[in-house]
Amino acid sequence: MNLPEVTVKDLLEAGVHLGHKTFRWNPKMKPYIFGEKNSIHIIDLSKTLELLKTALLELHKSVSSGGKVLFVSTKKQASELIAEVAKETDNYYVNFRWLGGMLTNWNTISNSIKRLKNLKKNLLQEDSGFTKKELIKMNLEKEKLERSLGGISEMKKLPDIIFVIDTNIESLAILEAKKLHIPIIGVLDSNSDPDNIDFPIPGNDDARRSINLYCDLIKKTILDAKKNIKVSEKKEKSNEDSKDQKLSNKKEINKEDKNVSA
């Protein structure tokens, strides 16, 4: 295991310590607040660092065991970044709008994904037989479904772990994941609700620099964990080959013994 290195200085330079105006805070975040400056809450980076490492360790364990990650953030500052990380690490994302039941009503969502794939297939056909008006309507429907479901269109089953930026905006996703006992890693700003977050990361969830840092650390952790999967697969294959060889040798010995007896 080779988790990415991160220091308090890195967090400080990325502005992770900067919370919201003091009047906007959530009292439940008090354990993670260091103090205040110019009416802005300052997040305790020593706690952030400790909890961040715990979250990355859990993520590594999940991915190295073959688990899949669902990235969730529909806020403008993070939507593009989480989509990029999800694509680069072969995982899934929701970055436009969380549809009710995306996890708890997976069968219905699966049907919508099938509809999206059928629309893509029909629109790619040169001689589909549809009128121009029908094609325009189909294209509009496809674009609407693509925005909401494009990031999970290849998701065959529920994710093994979820990473959320801005737990307030994504409260519905968190409730659904909690109901299904899916572990949640969440970035918690000073106005966030830490309830239901299994692996909290106290920190700024608005600044692009902070979000860049979270995504970079998550990406590096997943890529390293994927190396472990490959090593594990090689070991399993080697063990299987070894077993096959032993079995083959045993058969040869038995065959020789039979010939000697004859």
Tab-separated table of C-alpha atoms in Angstrom:
chain	number	residue	atom	x	y	z
A	1	MET	CA	0.000	0.000	0.000
A	2	ASN	CA	1.341	3.399	-0.986
A	3	LEU	CA	-0.994	6.199	0.094
A	4	PRO	CA	-0.248	9.683	-1.305
A	5	GLU	CA	1.678	11.966	1.018
A	6	VAL	CA	-0.090	15.061	2.309
A	7	THR	CA	0.892	17.547	5.021
A	8	VAL	CA	-0.768	20.326	6.999
A	9	LYS	CA	1.186	22.749	4.797
A	10	ASP	CA	-0.430	21.241	1.676
A	11	LEU	CA	-3.867	21.652	3.241
A	12	LEU	CA	-3.086	25.212	4.292
A	13	GLU	CA	-1.865	26.228	0.821
A	14	ALA	CA	-5.024	24.783	-0.731
A	15	GLY	CA	-7.239	26.817	1.618
A	16	VAL	CA	-8.756	23.722	3.227
A	17	HIS	CA	-8.812	25.518	6.608
A	18	LEU	CA	-11.173	28.293	5.467
A	19	GLY	CA	-14.740	27.686	6.593
A	20	HIS	CA	-17.856	29.820	6.175
A	21	LYS	CA	-18.958	32.947	7.997
A	22	THR	CA	-19.448	32.151	11.676
A	23	PHE	CA	-23.197	32.857	11.553
A	24	ARG	CA	-23.609	30.128	8.902
A	25	TRP	CA	-21.981	27.335	10.857
A	26	ASN	CA	-23.512	24.052	11.940
A	27	PRO	CA	-22.918	23.538	15.704
A	28	LYS	CA	-22.386	19.812	15.025
A	29	MET	CA	-19.092	20.802	13.361
A	30	LYS	CA	-17.709	22.240	16.624
A	31	PRO	CA	-15.252	19.317	17.177
A	32	TYR	CA	-13.557	20.169	13.869
A	33	ILE	CA	-13.313	23.952	14.350
A	34	PHE	CA	-10.001	25.450	15.499
A	35	GLY	CA	-11.303	29.001	15.979
A	36	GLU	CA	-12.404	32.039	14.023
A	37	LYS	CA	-10.771	34.932	12.210
A	38	ASN	CA	-12.501	37.953	10.691
A	39	SER	CA	-15.880	36.307	11.366
A	40	ILE	CA	-14.845	33.177	9.425
A	41	HIS	CA	-14.483	29.782	11.057
A	42	ILE	CA	-11.060	28.179	10.794
A	43	ILE	CA	-11.068	24.396	10.463
A	44	ASP	CA	-8.619	22.410	12.602
A	45	LEU	CA	-6.207	21.024	9.993
A	46	SER	CA	-4.564	18.603	12.413
A	47	LYS	CA	-7.898	16.793	12.669
A	48	THR	CA	-8.469	17.147	8.932
A	49	LEU	CA	-5.128	15.477	8.211
A	50	GLU	CA	-5.832	12.586	10.564
A	51	LEU	CA	-9.344	11.982	9.221
A	52	LEU	CA	-8.223	12.425	5.613
A	53	LYS	CA	-5.660	9.650	6.000
A	54	THR	CA	-8.308	7.404	7.592
A	55	ALA	CA	-10.660	8.054	4.650
A	56	LEU	CA	-7.945	7.360	2.069
A	57	LEU	CA	-7.019	4.140	3.865
A	58	GLU	CA	-10.643	2.973	3.770
A	59	LEU	CA	-10.913	3.914	0.099
A	60	HIS	CA	-7.730	1.970	-0.675
A	61	LYS	CA	-9.055	-1.118	1.124
A	62	SER	CA	-12.332	-0.969	-0.771
A	63	VAL	CA	-10.785	-0.513	-4.225
A	64	SER	CA	-7.990	-3.044	-3.687
A	65	SER	CA	-10.707	-5.583	-2.872
A	66	GLY	CA	-12.309	-4.905	-6.246
A	67	GLY	CA	-14.780	-2.299	-5.026
A	68	LYS	CA	-16.201	0.492	-7.171
A	69	VAL	CA	-16.497	4.167	-6.194
A	70	LEU	CA	-19.369	6.545	-6.899
A	71	PHE	CA	-18.344	10.225	-6.955
A	72	VAL	CA	-21.159	12.641	-6.138
A	73	SER	CA	-21.124	16.426	-6.436
A	74	THR	CA	-23.490	18.538	-8.482
A	75	LYS	CA	-21.994	21.898	-7.464
A	76	LYS	CA	-20.330	23.852	-10.258
A	77	GLN	CA	-16.842	24.009	-8.694
A	78	ALA	CA	-16.592	20.219	-8.350
A	79	SER	CA	-18.788	18.696	-11.051
A	80	GLU	CA	-16.178	18.619	-13.824
A	81	LEU	CA	-13.376	17.507	-11.519
A	82	ILE	CA	-15.188	14.495	-10.078
A	83	ALA	CA	-16.242	13.427	-13.576
A	84	GLU	CA	-12.597	13.536	-14.706
A	85	VAL	CA	-11.355	11.519	-11.725
A	86	ALA	CA	-14.139	8.956	-12.126
A	87	LYS	CA	-13.327	8.468	-15.817
A	88	GLU	CA	-9.565	8.296	-15.231
A	89	THR	CA	-9.991	5.660	-12.515
A	90	ASP	CA	-12.760	3.673	-14.237
A	91	ASN	CA	-15.423	4.527	-11.671
A	92	TYR	CA	-18.815	6.259	-11.675
A	93	TYR	CA	-20.129	9.738	-11.004
A	94	VAL	CA	-23.232	11.896	-10.623
A	95	ASN	CA	-22.464	15.556	-11.311
A	96	PHE	CA	-25.634	17.107	-12.728
A	97	ARG	CA	-28.626	16.173	-10.589
A	98	TRP	CA	-29.308	13.429	-8.083
A	99	LEU	CA	-32.500	11.668	-9.087
A	100	GLY	CA	-34.519	10.284	-6.190
A	101	GLY	CA	-34.036	6.518	-6.024
A	102	MET	CA	-30.710	6.428	-7.856
A	103	LEU	CA	-29.578	3.863	-5.299
A	104	THR	CA	-32.700	2.745	-3.457
A	105	ASN	CA	-34.742	2.222	-6.636
A	106	TRP	CA	-31.999	0.798	-8.839
A	107	ASN	CA	-34.355	-1.267	-11.017
A	108	THR	CA	-36.172	1.844	-12.247
A	109	ILE	CA	-32.885	3.679	-12.800
A	110	SER	CA	-31.581	0.653	-14.740
A	111	ASN	CA	-34.561	0.906	-17.083
A	112	SER	CA	-33.782	4.576	-17.690
A	113	ILE	CA	-30.173	3.649	-18.472
A	114	LYS	CA	-31.398	1.044	-20.974
A	115	ARG	CA	-33.550	3.742	-22.557
A	116	LEU	CA	-30.491	6.015	-22.810
A	117	LYS	CA	-28.465	3.283	-24.526
A	118	ASN	CA	-31.296	2.531	-26.967
A	119	LEU	CA	-31.594	6.200	-27.858
A	120	LYS	CA	-27.846	6.395	-28.538
A	121	LYS	CA	-28.037	3.300	-30.725
A	122	ASN	CA	-31.002	4.602	-32.733
A	123	LEU	CA	-29.457	8.035	-33.222
A	124	LEU	CA	-26.234	6.515	-34.558
A	125	GLN	CA	-28.024	4.609	-37.300
A	126	GLU	CA	-27.880	6.397	-40.636
A	127	ASP	CA	-31.124	4.924	-41.944
A	128	SER	CA	-33.142	4.521	-38.754
A	129	GLY	CA	-36.517	5.183	-40.344
A	130	PHE	CA	-37.384	7.976	-37.913
A	131	THR	CA	-38.633	11.356	-39.103
A	132	LYS	CA	-36.609	14.525	-38.523
A	133	LYS	CA	-39.053	15.618	-35.833
A	134	GLU	CA	-38.768	12.263	-34.051
A	135	LEU	CA	-34.967	12.405	-34.199
A	136	ILE	CA	-34.925	15.898	-32.662
A	137	LYS	CA	-37.205	14.730	-29.866
A	138	MET	CA	-35.086	11.628	-29.274
A	139	ASN	CA	-31.901	13.687	-29.190
A	140	LEU	CA	-33.353	16.040	-26.572
A	141	GLU	CA	-34.392	13.063	-24.440
A	142	LYS	CA	-30.953	11.506	-24.845
A	143	GLU	CA	-29.184	14.704	-23.738
A	144	LYS	CA	-31.438	14.981	-20.680
A	145	LEU	CA	-30.786	11.363	-19.663
A	146	GLU	CA	-27.062	11.698	-20.431
A	147	ARG	CA	-26.697	14.622	-18.025
A	148	SER	CA	-28.301	12.728	-15.165
A	149	LEU	CA	-27.297	9.134	-15.891
A	150	GLY	CA	-24.262	9.286	-18.188
A	151	GLY	CA	-21.838	8.885	-15.290
A	152	ILE	CA	-23.491	5.683	-14.049
A	153	SER	CA	-24.538	4.199	-17.412
A	154	GLU	CA	-22.008	1.345	-17.024
A	155	MET	CA	-22.723	0.715	-13.342
A	156	LYS	CA	-24.006	-2.860	-13.141
A	157	LYS	CA	-24.628	-2.887	-9.384
A	158	LEU	CA	-24.596	-0.618	-6.360
A	159	PRO	CA	-21.244	1.044	-5.583
A	160	ASP	CA	-19.062	-0.194	-2.728
A	161	ILE	CA	-18.199	3.278	-1.427
A	162	ILE	CA	-19.321	6.857	-2.125
A	163	PHE	CA	-17.268	10.064	-2.148
A	164	VAL	CA	-19.288	13.270	-1.685
A	165	ILE	CA	-18.319	16.931	-1.945
A	166	ASP	CA	-20.860	19.220	-0.208
A	167	THR	CA	-22.940	16.961	2.003
A	168	ASN	CA	-25.652	19.619	2.334
A	169	ILE	CA	-26.459	19.717	-1.379
A	170	GLU	CA	-26.130	15.945	-1.723
A	171	SER	CA	-28.201	15.078	1.367
A	172	LEU	CA	-30.553	12.823	-0.631
A	173	ALA	CA	-27.651	10.769	-1.973
A	174	ILE	CA	-26.301	10.411	1.570
A	175	LEU	CA	-29.650	9.239	2.949
A	176	GLU	CA	-29.984	6.629	0.190
A	177	ALA	CA	-26.431	5.361	0.698
A	178	LYS	CA	-26.952	5.184	4.455
A	179	LYS	CA	-30.169	3.221	4.007
A	180	LEU	CA	-28.269	0.672	1.916
A	181	HIS	CA	-25.263	0.627	4.319
A	182	ILE	CA	-22.860	1.947	1.668
A	183	PRO	CA	-19.833	3.643	3.330
A	184	ILE	CA	-19.666	7.400	2.733
A	185	ILE	CA	-16.568	9.604	2.521
A	186	GLY	CA	-17.657	13.239	2.718
A	187	VAL	CA	-15.939	16.646	2.693
A	188	LEU	CA	-17.449	18.649	5.559
A	189	ASP	CA	-17.333	22.445	5.568
A	190	SER	CA	-18.148	24.447	8.695
A	191	ASN	CA	-21.841	24.610	7.675
A	192	SER	CA	-22.144	20.867	6.977
A	193	ASP	CA	-24.059	18.189	8.843
A	194	PRO	CA	-21.623	15.416	9.836
A	195	ASP	CA	-24.423	12.975	10.665
A	196	ASN	CA	-24.449	9.827	8.518
A	197	ILE	CA	-20.913	10.447	7.182
A	198	ASP	CA	-18.790	7.375	7.925
A	199	PHE	CA	-15.453	8.929	6.964
A	200	PRO	CA	-15.559	12.738	7.350
A	201	ILE	CA	-12.943	15.069	5.880
A	202	PRO	CA	-13.365	18.496	7.552
A	203	GLY	CA	-12.443	21.158	5.013
A	204	ASN	CA	-13.440	23.846	2.553
A	205	ASP	CA	-15.881	22.425	-0.007
A	206	ASP	CA	-16.142	25.553	-2.184
A	207	ALA	CA	-12.619	26.613	-3.183
A	208	ARG	CA	-11.353	25.119	-6.418
A	209	ARG	CA	-7.856	24.627	-4.959
A	210	SER	CA	-9.237	22.582	-2.064
A	211	ILE	CA	-11.405	20.456	-4.339
A	212	ASN	CA	-8.432	19.922	-6.654
A	213	LEU	CA	-6.407	18.618	-3.720
A	214	TYR	CA	-9.129	16.209	-2.544
A	215	CYS	CA	-9.628	14.856	-6.057
A	216	ASP	CA	-5.902	14.453	-6.652
A	217	LEU	CA	-5.444	12.500	-3.412
A	218	ILE	CA	-8.475	10.336	-4.150
A	219	LYS	CA	-7.218	9.636	-7.671
A	220	LYS	CA	-3.732	8.636	-6.517
A	221	THR	CA	-5.180	6.388	-3.823
A	222	ILE	CA	-7.461	4.579	-6.271
A	223	LEU	CA	-4.715	4.109	-8.871
A	224	ASP	CA	-2.397	2.617	-6.251
A	225	ALA	CA	-5.153	0.321	-4.994
A	226	LYS	CA	-5.778	-0.876	-8.547
A	227	LYS	CA	-2.131	-1.982	-8.736
A	228	ASN	CA	-2.827	-4.224	-5.741
A	229	ILE	CA	-5.720	-5.806	-7.618
A	230	LYS	CA	-3.417	-6.644	-10.534
A	231	VAL	CA	-0.784	-8.105	-8.190
A	232	SER	CA	-3.477	-10.157	-6.461
A	233	GLU	CA	-4.787	-11.425	-9.795
A	234	LYS	CA	-1.260	-12.447	-10.821
A	235	LYS	CA	-0.793	-14.327	-7.538
A	236	GLU	CA	-4.115	-16.110	-7.962
A	237	LYS	CA	-3.219	-17.069	-11.520
A	238	SER	CA	0.200	-18.266	-10.366
A	239	ASN	CA	-1.408	-20.351	-7.605
A	240	GLU	CA	-3.897	-21.824	-10.069
A	241	ASP	CA	-1.093	-22.675	-12.508
A	242	SER	CA	0.845	-24.250	-9.657
A	243	LYS	CA	-2.173	-26.344	-8.642
A	244	ASP	CA	-2.736	-27.417	-12.235
A	245	GLN	CA	0.922	-28.405	-12.534
A	246	LYS	CA	0.803	-30.435	-9.308
A	247	LEU	CA	-2.389	-32.132	-10.465
A	248	SER	CA	-0.790	-32.896	-13.818
A	249	ASN	CA	2.321	-34.313	-12.130
A	250	LYS	CA	0.165	-36.442	-9.846
A	251	LYS	CA	-1.714	-37.878	-12.818
A	252	GLU	CA	1.585	-38.693	-14.542
A	253	ILE	CA	2.901	-40.465	-11.429
A	254	ASN	CA	-0.329	-42.486	-11.081
A	255	LYS	CA	-0.140	-43.372	-14.765
A	256	GLU	CA	3.483	-44.569	-14.375
A	257	ASP	CA	2.547	-46.611	-11.285
A	258	LYS	CA	-0.248	-48.330	-13.203
A	259	ASN	CA	2.127	-49.146	-16.066
A	260	VAL	CA	4.678	-50.623	-13.628
A	261	SER	CA	1.982	-52.716	-11.936
A	262	ALA	CA	0.797	-53.990	-15.319
